[in-house]
Amino acid sequence: MSLHIIIDGYNLIRQSPQLKRLDLEDIQLGRQMLIEELAFYKKRKRHRITVVFDGANAPVFTQTKDRINKIDILFSRPGELADTIIKRMSAREKEKALVVSSDRDIAVFAMSQGAAVISSLHFSEKIARTSSAPDDSSDSLDVKSWNPSTKKKGPNRRLPKRERKNKIKTRKL
């Protein structure tokens, strides 16, 4: 199953320490650096990525939809919030979507639609780890964490189904 990562652009920029500094200098620099990091991430992981920005801070002659380095970029129309677009996309994609936002309203709505959710800070850390990791895209078994014991460790502590699905999707990052 292909994963579609839907990102709340300004939320991610303002949660990431590196991007936040650039954003304070110039909002355009923050957006450009985010797109560059995501393009590098996409080359390594091959997930479909869409970044949604509020149109109020869009560059003057920007289209509402653009594609740079195979990353879909959407700017909301005047009078519309990026949150609305993200909610609409997560409702359409349902379980195929992974929403990146620290906005609680977006996260609750996306989870109610069956989409997985990850906070912006956690996602920026995953991007940083991916860019510093060696170029081996295959997930290998970590020998230190492997435990061949079949002995039960106590009562079943299985996560609810929704949380298990969310965990599976975030592992793919």
Short mmCIF file of N, CA and C in Angstrom, two decimals:
data_model
loop_
_atom_site.label_atom_id
_atom_site.label_comp_id
_atom_site.label_asym_id
_atom_site.label_seq_id
_atom_site.Cartn_x
_atom_site.Cartn_y
_atom_site.Cartn_z
N MET A 1 0.84 -1.18 0.00
CA MET A 1 0.00 0.00 0.00
C MET A 1 0.89 1.24 0.00
N SER A 2 0.65 2.13 -0.93
CA SER A 2 1.40 3.36 -1.05
C SER A 2 0.96 4.35 0.02
N LEU A 3 1.93 5.04 0.60
CA LEU A 3 1.66 5.99 1.66
C LEU A 3 1.68 7.41 1.09
N HIS A 4 0.66 8.19 1.40
CA HIS A 4 0.59 9.58 0.98
C HIS A 4 0.80 10.45 2.21
N ILE A 5 1.92 11.17 2.25
CA ILE A 5 2.23 12.03 3.38
C ILE A 5 1.68 13.42 3.09
N ILE A 6 0.77 13.89 3.94
CA ILE A 6 0.16 15.21 3.80
C ILE A 6 0.71 16.08 4.92
N ILE A 7 1.38 17.17 4.55
CA ILE A 7 2.11 17.98 5.52
C ILE A 7 1.49 19.36 5.67
N ASP A 8 1.29 19.76 6.92
CA ASP A 8 0.88 21.12 7.25
C ASP A 8 2.17 21.95 7.22
N GLY A 9 2.41 22.64 6.10
CA GLY A 9 3.69 23.26 5.80
C GLY A 9 4.22 24.23 6.84
N TYR A 10 3.44 25.27 7.17
CA TYR A 10 3.93 26.26 8.12
C TYR A 10 4.04 25.67 9.52
N ASN A 11 3.19 24.72 9.86
CA ASN A 11 3.28 24.06 11.15
C ASN A 11 4.60 23.31 11.27
N LEU A 12 5.00 22.60 10.23
CA LEU A 12 6.26 21.87 10.23
C LEU A 12 7.45 22.83 10.27
N ILE A 13 7.38 23.90 9.51
CA ILE A 13 8.47 24.88 9.49
C ILE A 13 8.68 25.48 10.88
N ARG A 14 7.60 25.82 11.55
CA ARG A 14 7.69 26.49 12.85
C ARG A 14 8.00 25.53 13.99
N GLN A 15 7.89 24.22 13.76
CA GLN A 15 8.23 23.24 14.79
C GLN A 15 9.68 22.75 14.65
N SER A 16 10.24 22.86 13.47
CA SER A 16 11.61 22.42 13.22
C SER A 16 12.58 23.54 13.59
N PRO A 17 13.57 23.26 14.44
CA PRO A 17 14.50 24.32 14.86
C PRO A 17 15.27 24.97 13.70
N GLN A 18 15.76 24.15 12.74
CA GLN A 18 16.54 24.70 11.63
C GLN A 18 15.66 25.55 10.71
N LEU A 19 14.48 25.03 10.38
CA LEU A 19 13.60 25.75 9.46
C LEU A 19 13.02 27.00 10.11
N LYS A 20 12.83 26.95 11.42
CA LYS A 20 12.26 28.11 12.13
C LYS A 20 13.20 29.32 12.03
N ARG A 21 14.52 29.06 12.15
CA ARG A 21 15.49 30.15 12.03
C ARG A 21 15.42 30.81 10.66
N LEU A 22 15.35 29.98 9.61
CA LEU A 22 15.26 30.51 8.25
C LEU A 22 13.95 31.26 8.04
N ASP A 23 12.88 30.72 8.62
CA ASP A 23 11.56 31.34 8.49
C ASP A 23 11.54 32.73 9.12
N LEU A 24 12.25 32.90 10.22
CA LEU A 24 12.31 34.20 10.87
C LEU A 24 13.05 35.23 10.02
N GLU A 25 14.07 34.76 9.29
CA GLU A 25 14.80 35.64 8.37
C GLU A 25 13.92 36.03 7.19
N ASP A 26 13.39 35.01 6.50
CA ASP A 26 12.56 35.22 5.32
C ASP A 26 11.67 34.00 5.15
N ILE A 27 10.37 34.22 5.06
CA ILE A 27 9.41 33.12 4.98
C ILE A 27 9.64 32.26 3.74
N GLN A 28 10.10 32.88 2.66
CA GLN A 28 10.37 32.16 1.42
C GLN A 28 11.55 31.18 1.61
N LEU A 29 12.57 31.61 2.38
CA LEU A 29 13.71 30.73 2.65
C LEU A 29 13.27 29.48 3.42
N GLY A 30 12.39 29.66 4.38
CA GLY A 30 11.88 28.53 5.14
C GLY A 30 11.15 27.54 4.25
N ARG A 31 10.31 28.05 3.34
CA ARG A 31 9.58 27.17 2.42
C ARG A 31 10.52 26.44 1.48
N GLN A 32 11.50 27.15 0.94
CA GLN A 32 12.44 26.54 0.00
C GLN A 32 13.26 25.44 0.67
N MET A 33 13.74 25.70 1.89
CA MET A 33 14.53 24.69 2.59
C MET A 33 13.68 23.47 2.93
N LEU A 34 12.43 23.69 3.30
CA LEU A 34 11.53 22.56 3.57
C LEU A 34 11.36 21.71 2.32
N ILE A 35 11.13 22.34 1.18
CA ILE A 35 10.94 21.61 -0.07
C ILE A 35 12.22 20.84 -0.43
N GLU A 36 13.39 21.44 -0.22
CA GLU A 36 14.65 20.75 -0.51
C GLU A 36 14.83 19.52 0.38
N GLU A 37 14.53 19.67 1.68
CA GLU A 37 14.65 18.53 2.60
C GLU A 37 13.68 17.42 2.22
N LEU A 38 12.47 17.80 1.86
CA LEU A 38 11.46 16.80 1.48
C LEU A 38 11.83 16.11 0.17
N ALA A 39 12.43 16.85 -0.76
CA ALA A 39 12.86 16.26 -2.04
C ALA A 39 13.94 15.21 -1.79
N PHE A 40 14.88 15.51 -0.90
CA PHE A 40 15.91 14.55 -0.56
C PHE A 40 15.30 13.33 0.12
N TYR A 41 14.36 13.58 1.03
CA TYR A 41 13.66 12.49 1.73
C TYR A 41 12.90 11.61 0.74
N LYS A 42 12.26 12.25 -0.25
CA LYS A 42 11.48 11.51 -1.24
C LYS A 42 12.37 10.60 -2.08
N LYS A 43 13.57 11.05 -2.40
CA LYS A 43 14.50 10.22 -3.16
C LYS A 43 14.85 8.96 -2.38
N ARG A 44 14.92 9.06 -1.06
CA ARG A 44 15.30 7.92 -0.23
C ARG A 44 14.12 6.99 0.05
N LYS A 45 12.93 7.57 0.27
CA LYS A 45 11.80 6.76 0.75
C LYS A 45 10.70 6.54 -0.28
N ARG A 46 10.60 7.35 -1.29
CA ARG A 46 9.65 7.15 -2.40
C ARG A 46 8.17 7.25 -2.02
N HIS A 47 7.83 7.92 -0.94
CA HIS A 47 6.42 8.12 -0.60
C HIS A 47 5.89 9.33 -1.37
N ARG A 48 4.60 9.35 -1.63
CA ARG A 48 3.97 10.51 -2.26
C ARG A 48 3.84 11.59 -1.18
N ILE A 49 4.27 12.81 -1.50
CA ILE A 49 4.28 13.89 -0.51
C ILE A 49 3.52 15.10 -1.05
N THR A 50 2.64 15.65 -0.20
CA THR A 50 1.93 16.88 -0.51
C THR A 50 2.11 17.84 0.66
N VAL A 51 2.55 19.07 0.38
CA VAL A 51 2.72 20.09 1.40
C VAL A 51 1.64 21.15 1.18
N VAL A 52 0.93 21.50 2.24
CA VAL A 52 -0.16 22.47 2.15
C VAL A 52 0.23 23.70 2.98
N PHE A 53 0.18 24.87 2.34
CA PHE A 53 0.48 26.14 3.00
C PHE A 53 -0.77 27.02 2.99
N ASP A 54 -0.86 27.91 3.98
CA ASP A 54 -1.91 28.92 3.96
C ASP A 54 -1.59 29.92 2.85
N GLY A 55 -2.59 30.25 2.05
CA GLY A 55 -2.39 31.13 0.91
C GLY A 55 -2.17 32.58 1.28
N ALA A 56 -2.46 32.97 2.51
CA ALA A 56 -2.27 34.36 2.92
C ALA A 56 -0.81 34.78 2.84
N ASN A 57 0.11 33.83 3.07
CA ASN A 57 1.55 34.14 3.03
C ASN A 57 2.22 33.64 1.76
N ALA A 58 1.42 33.37 0.74
CA ALA A 58 1.96 32.85 -0.52
C ALA A 58 2.72 33.94 -1.27
N PRO A 59 3.72 33.54 -2.07
CA PRO A 59 4.39 34.52 -2.92
C PRO A 59 3.38 35.17 -3.86
N VAL A 60 3.68 36.37 -4.32
CA VAL A 60 2.71 37.20 -5.04
C VAL A 60 2.08 36.52 -6.24
N PHE A 61 2.85 35.98 -7.15
CA PHE A 61 2.30 35.39 -8.37
C PHE A 61 2.33 33.87 -8.33
N THR A 62 1.97 33.29 -7.21
CA THR A 62 2.01 31.84 -7.06
C THR A 62 0.68 31.23 -7.44
N GLN A 63 0.75 30.09 -8.11
CA GLN A 63 -0.46 29.33 -8.39
C GLN A 63 -0.91 28.66 -7.11
N THR A 64 -2.16 28.19 -7.08
CA THR A 64 -2.62 27.50 -5.89
C THR A 64 -2.07 26.08 -5.82
N LYS A 65 -1.62 25.55 -6.96
CA LYS A 65 -1.07 24.20 -6.99
C LYS A 65 0.22 24.21 -7.80
N ASP A 66 1.25 23.55 -7.28
CA ASP A 66 2.54 23.52 -7.94
C ASP A 66 3.20 22.17 -7.66
N ARG A 67 4.23 21.85 -8.43
CA ARG A 67 4.97 20.60 -8.22
C ARG A 67 6.45 20.90 -8.42
N ILE A 68 7.22 20.70 -7.36
CA ILE A 68 8.66 20.95 -7.40
C ILE A 68 9.36 19.68 -6.91
N ASN A 69 10.28 19.16 -7.70
CA ASN A 69 11.04 17.95 -7.34
C ASN A 69 10.13 16.80 -6.91
N LYS A 70 9.04 16.62 -7.63
CA LYS A 70 8.06 15.56 -7.38
C LYS A 70 7.33 15.71 -6.04
N ILE A 71 7.36 16.90 -5.46
CA ILE A 71 6.62 17.21 -4.24
C ILE A 71 5.45 18.11 -4.65
N ASP A 72 4.22 17.70 -4.32
CA ASP A 72 3.05 18.53 -4.61
C ASP A 72 2.96 19.62 -3.56
N ILE A 73 2.77 20.86 -4.03
CA ILE A 73 2.68 22.01 -3.14
C ILE A 73 1.34 22.70 -3.39
N LEU A 74 0.57 22.88 -2.32
CA LEU A 74 -0.73 23.53 -2.43
C LEU A 74 -0.76 24.76 -1.54
N PHE A 75 -1.30 25.85 -2.08
CA PHE A 75 -1.58 27.04 -1.29
C PHE A 75 -3.09 27.20 -1.23
N SER A 76 -3.61 27.46 -0.04
CA SER A 76 -5.05 27.63 0.08
C SER A 76 -5.48 28.92 -0.61
N ARG A 77 -6.71 28.94 -1.05
CA ARG A 77 -7.26 30.13 -1.70
C ARG A 77 -7.57 31.19 -0.64
N PRO A 78 -7.73 32.44 -1.05
CA PRO A 78 -8.09 33.48 -0.09
C PRO A 78 -9.39 33.11 0.65
N GLY A 79 -9.38 33.27 1.95
CA GLY A 79 -10.55 32.95 2.75
C GLY A 79 -10.64 31.50 3.16
N GLU A 80 -9.69 30.67 2.71
CA GLU A 80 -9.69 29.25 3.05
C GLU A 80 -8.41 28.95 3.83
N LEU A 81 -8.52 28.10 4.81
CA LEU A 81 -7.35 27.73 5.61
C LEU A 81 -6.71 26.46 5.06
N ALA A 82 -5.42 26.32 5.29
CA ALA A 82 -4.72 25.10 4.91
C ALA A 82 -5.30 23.91 5.68
N ASP A 83 -5.76 24.17 6.90
CA ASP A 83 -6.37 23.11 7.72
C ASP A 83 -7.54 22.45 7.00
N THR A 84 -8.35 23.26 6.34
CA THR A 84 -9.51 22.74 5.61
C THR A 84 -9.08 21.82 4.48
N ILE A 85 -8.04 22.21 3.76
CA ILE A 85 -7.54 21.38 2.66
C ILE A 85 -6.97 20.08 3.19
N ILE A 86 -6.23 20.14 4.29
CA ILE A 86 -5.63 18.94 4.87
C ILE A 86 -6.73 17.99 5.33
N LYS A 87 -7.76 18.53 5.96
CA LYS A 87 -8.89 17.69 6.41
C LYS A 87 -9.58 17.03 5.21
N ARG A 88 -9.79 17.80 4.15
CA ARG A 88 -10.44 17.26 2.96
C ARG A 88 -9.60 16.14 2.34
N MET A 89 -8.29 16.35 2.27
CA MET A 89 -7.40 15.33 1.69
C MET A 89 -7.36 14.07 2.56
N SER A 90 -7.31 14.26 3.88
CA SER A 90 -7.27 13.08 4.76
C SER A 90 -8.58 12.32 4.71
N ALA A 91 -9.70 13.01 4.52
CA ALA A 91 -10.99 12.33 4.39
C ALA A 91 -11.05 11.55 3.08
N ARG A 92 -10.43 12.08 2.03
CA ARG A 92 -10.43 11.40 0.73
C ARG A 92 -9.47 10.21 0.72
N GLU A 93 -8.29 10.38 1.30
CA GLU A 93 -7.26 9.33 1.28
C GLU A 93 -7.49 8.26 2.34
N LYS A 94 -8.12 8.62 3.42
CA LYS A 94 -8.42 7.72 4.55
C LYS A 94 -7.17 6.99 5.04
N GLU A 95 -7.15 5.67 4.96
CA GLU A 95 -6.06 4.89 5.54
C GLU A 95 -4.76 4.95 4.74
N LYS A 96 -4.78 5.52 3.57
CA LYS A 96 -3.56 5.66 2.77
C LYS A 96 -2.75 6.88 3.20
N ALA A 97 -3.35 7.75 4.03
CA ALA A 97 -2.73 9.02 4.38
C ALA A 97 -1.98 8.96 5.70
N LEU A 98 -0.90 9.74 5.76
CA LEU A 98 -0.20 10.01 7.00
C LEU A 98 -0.13 11.53 7.09
N VAL A 99 -0.78 12.11 8.08
CA VAL A 99 -0.85 13.56 8.22
C VAL A 99 0.23 14.03 9.18
N VAL A 100 0.99 15.04 8.76
CA VAL A 100 2.05 15.62 9.59
C VAL A 100 1.59 16.98 10.06
N SER A 101 1.22 17.06 11.34
CA SER A 101 0.78 18.33 11.92
C SER A 101 0.77 18.22 13.43
N SER A 102 1.09 19.32 14.09
CA SER A 102 0.99 19.36 15.55
C SER A 102 -0.31 20.03 15.96
N ASP A 103 -1.13 20.40 15.00
CA ASP A 103 -2.43 21.00 15.26
C ASP A 103 -3.39 19.91 15.73
N ARG A 104 -3.87 20.04 16.94
CA ARG A 104 -4.71 19.00 17.54
C ARG A 104 -6.00 18.78 16.76
N ASP A 105 -6.60 19.85 16.27
CA ASP A 105 -7.85 19.76 15.51
C ASP A 105 -7.66 18.91 14.25
N ILE A 106 -6.59 19.15 13.54
CA ILE A 106 -6.29 18.39 12.32
C ILE A 106 -6.02 16.93 12.68
N ALA A 107 -5.23 16.72 13.73
CA ALA A 107 -4.86 15.35 14.13
C ALA A 107 -6.09 14.53 14.51
N VAL A 108 -6.99 15.11 15.29
CA VAL A 108 -8.18 14.38 15.72
C VAL A 108 -9.06 14.05 14.52
N PHE A 109 -9.23 15.01 13.62
CA PHE A 109 -10.07 14.78 12.45
C PHE A 109 -9.46 13.69 11.56
N ALA A 110 -8.16 13.78 11.31
CA ALA A 110 -7.49 12.81 10.43
C ALA A 110 -7.58 11.40 11.02
N MET A 111 -7.38 11.28 12.33
CA MET A 111 -7.48 9.96 12.96
C MET A 111 -8.90 9.42 12.88
N SER A 112 -9.89 10.30 12.98
CA SER A 112 -11.28 9.84 12.88
C SER A 112 -11.59 9.33 11.47
N GLN A 113 -10.83 9.78 10.48
CA GLN A 113 -11.03 9.33 9.10
C GLN A 113 -10.21 8.09 8.77
N GLY A 114 -9.39 7.65 9.72
CA GLY A 114 -8.59 6.44 9.50
C GLY A 114 -7.15 6.73 9.09
N ALA A 115 -6.79 7.99 8.97
CA ALA A 115 -5.42 8.35 8.58
C ALA A 115 -4.50 8.27 9.81
N ALA A 116 -3.24 8.01 9.57
CA ALA A 116 -2.25 8.03 10.63
C ALA A 116 -1.78 9.46 10.83
N VAL A 117 -1.33 9.78 12.03
CA VAL A 117 -0.91 11.15 12.34
C VAL A 117 0.43 11.10 13.05
N ILE A 118 1.31 12.06 12.70
CA ILE A 118 2.59 12.20 13.38
C ILE A 118 2.80 13.69 13.62
N SER A 119 3.39 14.04 14.76
CA SER A 119 3.62 15.46 15.06
C SER A 119 4.70 16.02 14.15
N SER A 120 4.66 17.31 13.96
CA SER A 120 5.63 17.97 13.08
C SER A 120 7.05 17.82 13.61
N LEU A 121 7.23 17.95 14.91
CA LEU A 121 8.56 17.82 15.49
C LEU A 121 9.11 16.41 15.29
N HIS A 122 8.29 15.41 15.53
CA HIS A 122 8.72 14.01 15.36
C HIS A 122 9.08 13.74 13.89
N PHE A 123 8.28 14.27 12.96
CA PHE A 123 8.56 14.08 11.54
C PHE A 123 9.86 14.76 11.13
N SER A 124 10.10 15.97 11.64
CA SER A 124 11.35 16.67 11.29
C SER A 124 12.56 15.90 11.81
N GLU A 125 12.42 15.24 12.97
CA GLU A 125 13.50 14.40 13.48
C GLU A 125 13.72 13.19 12.56
N LYS A 126 12.63 12.60 12.06
CA LYS A 126 12.75 11.46 11.14
C LYS A 126 13.44 11.88 9.85
N ILE A 127 13.11 13.06 9.34
CA ILE A 127 13.76 13.56 8.13
C ILE A 127 15.25 13.75 8.37
N ALA A 128 15.59 14.32 9.53
CA ALA A 128 17.00 14.55 9.86
C ALA A 128 17.76 13.23 9.95
N ARG A 129 17.15 12.21 10.56
CA ARG A 129 17.79 10.90 10.66
C ARG A 129 17.96 10.26 9.29
N THR A 130 16.97 10.43 8.42
CA THR A 130 17.04 9.84 7.09
C THR A 130 18.15 10.49 6.27
N SER A 131 18.30 11.81 6.42
CA SER A 131 19.34 12.49 5.64
C SER A 131 20.73 12.16 6.13
N SER A 132 20.87 11.78 7.41
CA SER A 132 22.20 11.46 7.93
C SER A 132 22.49 9.96 7.89
N ALA A 133 21.48 9.15 7.56
CA ALA A 133 21.66 7.69 7.52
C ALA A 133 22.38 7.27 6.24
N PRO A 134 23.06 6.13 6.26
CA PRO A 134 23.68 5.63 5.03
C PRO A 134 22.63 5.32 3.98
N ASP A 135 23.04 5.24 2.73
CA ASP A 135 22.10 5.11 1.62
C ASP A 135 21.60 3.67 1.44
N ASP A 136 21.24 3.01 2.50
CA ASP A 136 20.67 1.67 2.41
C ASP A 136 19.19 1.80 2.70
N SER A 137 18.35 1.70 1.66
CA SER A 137 16.93 1.90 1.83
C SER A 137 16.21 0.69 2.39
N SER A 138 16.89 -0.46 2.45
CA SER A 138 16.24 -1.65 2.99
C SER A 138 16.30 -1.61 4.51
N ASP A 139 15.21 -1.97 5.14
CA ASP A 139 15.16 -2.00 6.61
C ASP A 139 15.73 -3.33 7.07
N SER A 140 16.88 -3.29 7.71
CA SER A 140 17.51 -4.52 8.17
C SER A 140 17.15 -4.76 9.63
N LEU A 141 17.23 -5.99 10.06
CA LEU A 141 16.92 -6.37 11.43
C LEU A 141 18.05 -5.95 12.34
N ASP A 142 17.72 -5.26 13.41
CA ASP A 142 18.71 -4.83 14.37
C ASP A 142 18.99 -6.02 15.29
N VAL A 143 20.20 -6.56 15.24
CA VAL A 143 20.54 -7.77 15.98
C VAL A 143 20.46 -7.53 17.48
N LYS A 144 20.82 -6.36 17.95
CA LYS A 144 20.81 -6.09 19.39
C LYS A 144 19.39 -6.09 19.95
N SER A 145 18.42 -5.66 19.18
CA SER A 145 17.06 -5.59 19.69
C SER A 145 16.28 -6.88 19.48
N TRP A 146 16.85 -7.85 18.80
CA TRP A 146 16.15 -9.09 18.51
C TRP A 146 16.24 -10.00 19.72
N ASN A 147 15.09 -10.50 20.15
CA ASN A 147 15.04 -11.38 21.30
C ASN A 147 14.39 -12.68 20.89
N PRO A 148 15.16 -13.79 20.80
CA PRO A 148 14.61 -15.05 20.33
C PRO A 148 13.73 -15.76 21.34
N SER A 149 13.63 -15.25 22.55
CA SER A 149 12.86 -15.91 23.59
C SER A 149 11.37 -15.91 23.25
N THR A 150 10.72 -17.02 23.54
CA THR A 150 9.27 -17.12 23.32
C THR A 150 8.52 -17.05 24.63
N LYS A 151 9.24 -16.82 25.71
CA LYS A 151 8.62 -16.75 27.03
C LYS A 151 7.73 -15.52 27.12
N LYS A 152 6.54 -15.68 27.64
CA LYS A 152 5.62 -14.56 27.81
C LYS A 152 6.15 -13.65 28.91
N LYS A 153 5.96 -12.36 28.73
CA LYS A 153 6.50 -11.38 29.65
C LYS A 153 5.44 -10.82 30.60
N GLY A 154 4.24 -11.33 30.60
CA GLY A 154 3.21 -10.80 31.48
C GLY A 154 1.91 -10.63 30.73
N PRO A 155 1.02 -9.84 31.27
CA PRO A 155 -0.28 -9.68 30.61
C PRO A 155 -0.12 -8.99 29.25
N ASN A 156 -1.08 -9.26 28.39
CA ASN A 156 -1.06 -8.70 27.05
C ASN A 156 -1.19 -7.18 27.12
N ARG A 157 -0.26 -6.50 26.51
CA ARG A 157 -0.30 -5.03 26.50
C ARG A 157 -0.42 -4.52 25.07
N ARG A 158 -1.29 -5.13 24.35
CA ARG A 158 -1.49 -4.80 22.94
C ARG A 158 -2.17 -3.45 22.82
N LEU A 159 -1.65 -2.62 21.92
CA LEU A 159 -2.24 -1.31 21.67
C LEU A 159 -3.57 -1.46 20.95
N PRO A 160 -4.44 -0.47 21.06
CA PRO A 160 -5.68 -0.51 20.28
C PRO A 160 -5.37 -0.54 18.78
N LYS A 161 -6.28 -1.05 17.99
CA LYS A 161 -6.07 -1.25 16.56
C LYS A 161 -5.66 0.04 15.86
N ARG A 162 -6.31 1.15 16.16
CA ARG A 162 -5.99 2.43 15.52
C ARG A 162 -4.55 2.83 15.80
N GLU A 163 -4.11 2.66 17.05
CA GLU A 163 -2.74 3.02 17.39
C GLU A 163 -1.73 2.08 16.75
N ARG A 164 -2.07 0.78 16.62
CA ARG A 164 -1.17 -0.16 15.94
C ARG A 164 -1.00 0.23 14.48
N LYS A 165 -2.10 0.59 13.81
CA LYS A 165 -2.02 1.00 12.39
C LYS A 165 -1.17 2.28 12.26
N ASN A 166 -1.37 3.22 13.18
CA ASN A 166 -0.60 4.46 13.17
C ASN A 166 0.89 4.15 13.34
N LYS A 167 1.21 3.24 14.24
CA LYS A 167 2.60 2.87 14.48
C LYS A 167 3.23 2.21 13.26
N ILE A 168 2.48 1.36 12.59
CA ILE A 168 2.98 0.69 11.38
C ILE A 168 3.30 1.72 10.30
N LYS A 169 2.43 2.69 10.12
CA LYS A 169 2.65 3.70 9.07
C LYS A 169 3.82 4.60 9.40
N THR A 170 3.97 4.96 10.68
CA THR A 170 5.09 5.83 11.04
C THR A 170 6.41 5.11 10.97
N ARG A 171 6.42 3.78 11.10
CA ARG A 171 7.67 3.01 10.94
C ARG A 171 8.17 3.07 9.50
N LYS A 172 7.25 3.25 8.55
CA LYS A 172 7.65 3.32 7.14
C LYS A 172 8.43 4.58 6.83
N LEU A 173 8.33 5.57 7.70
CA LEU A 173 9.07 6.81 7.47
C LEU A 173 10.50 6.54 7.70
#
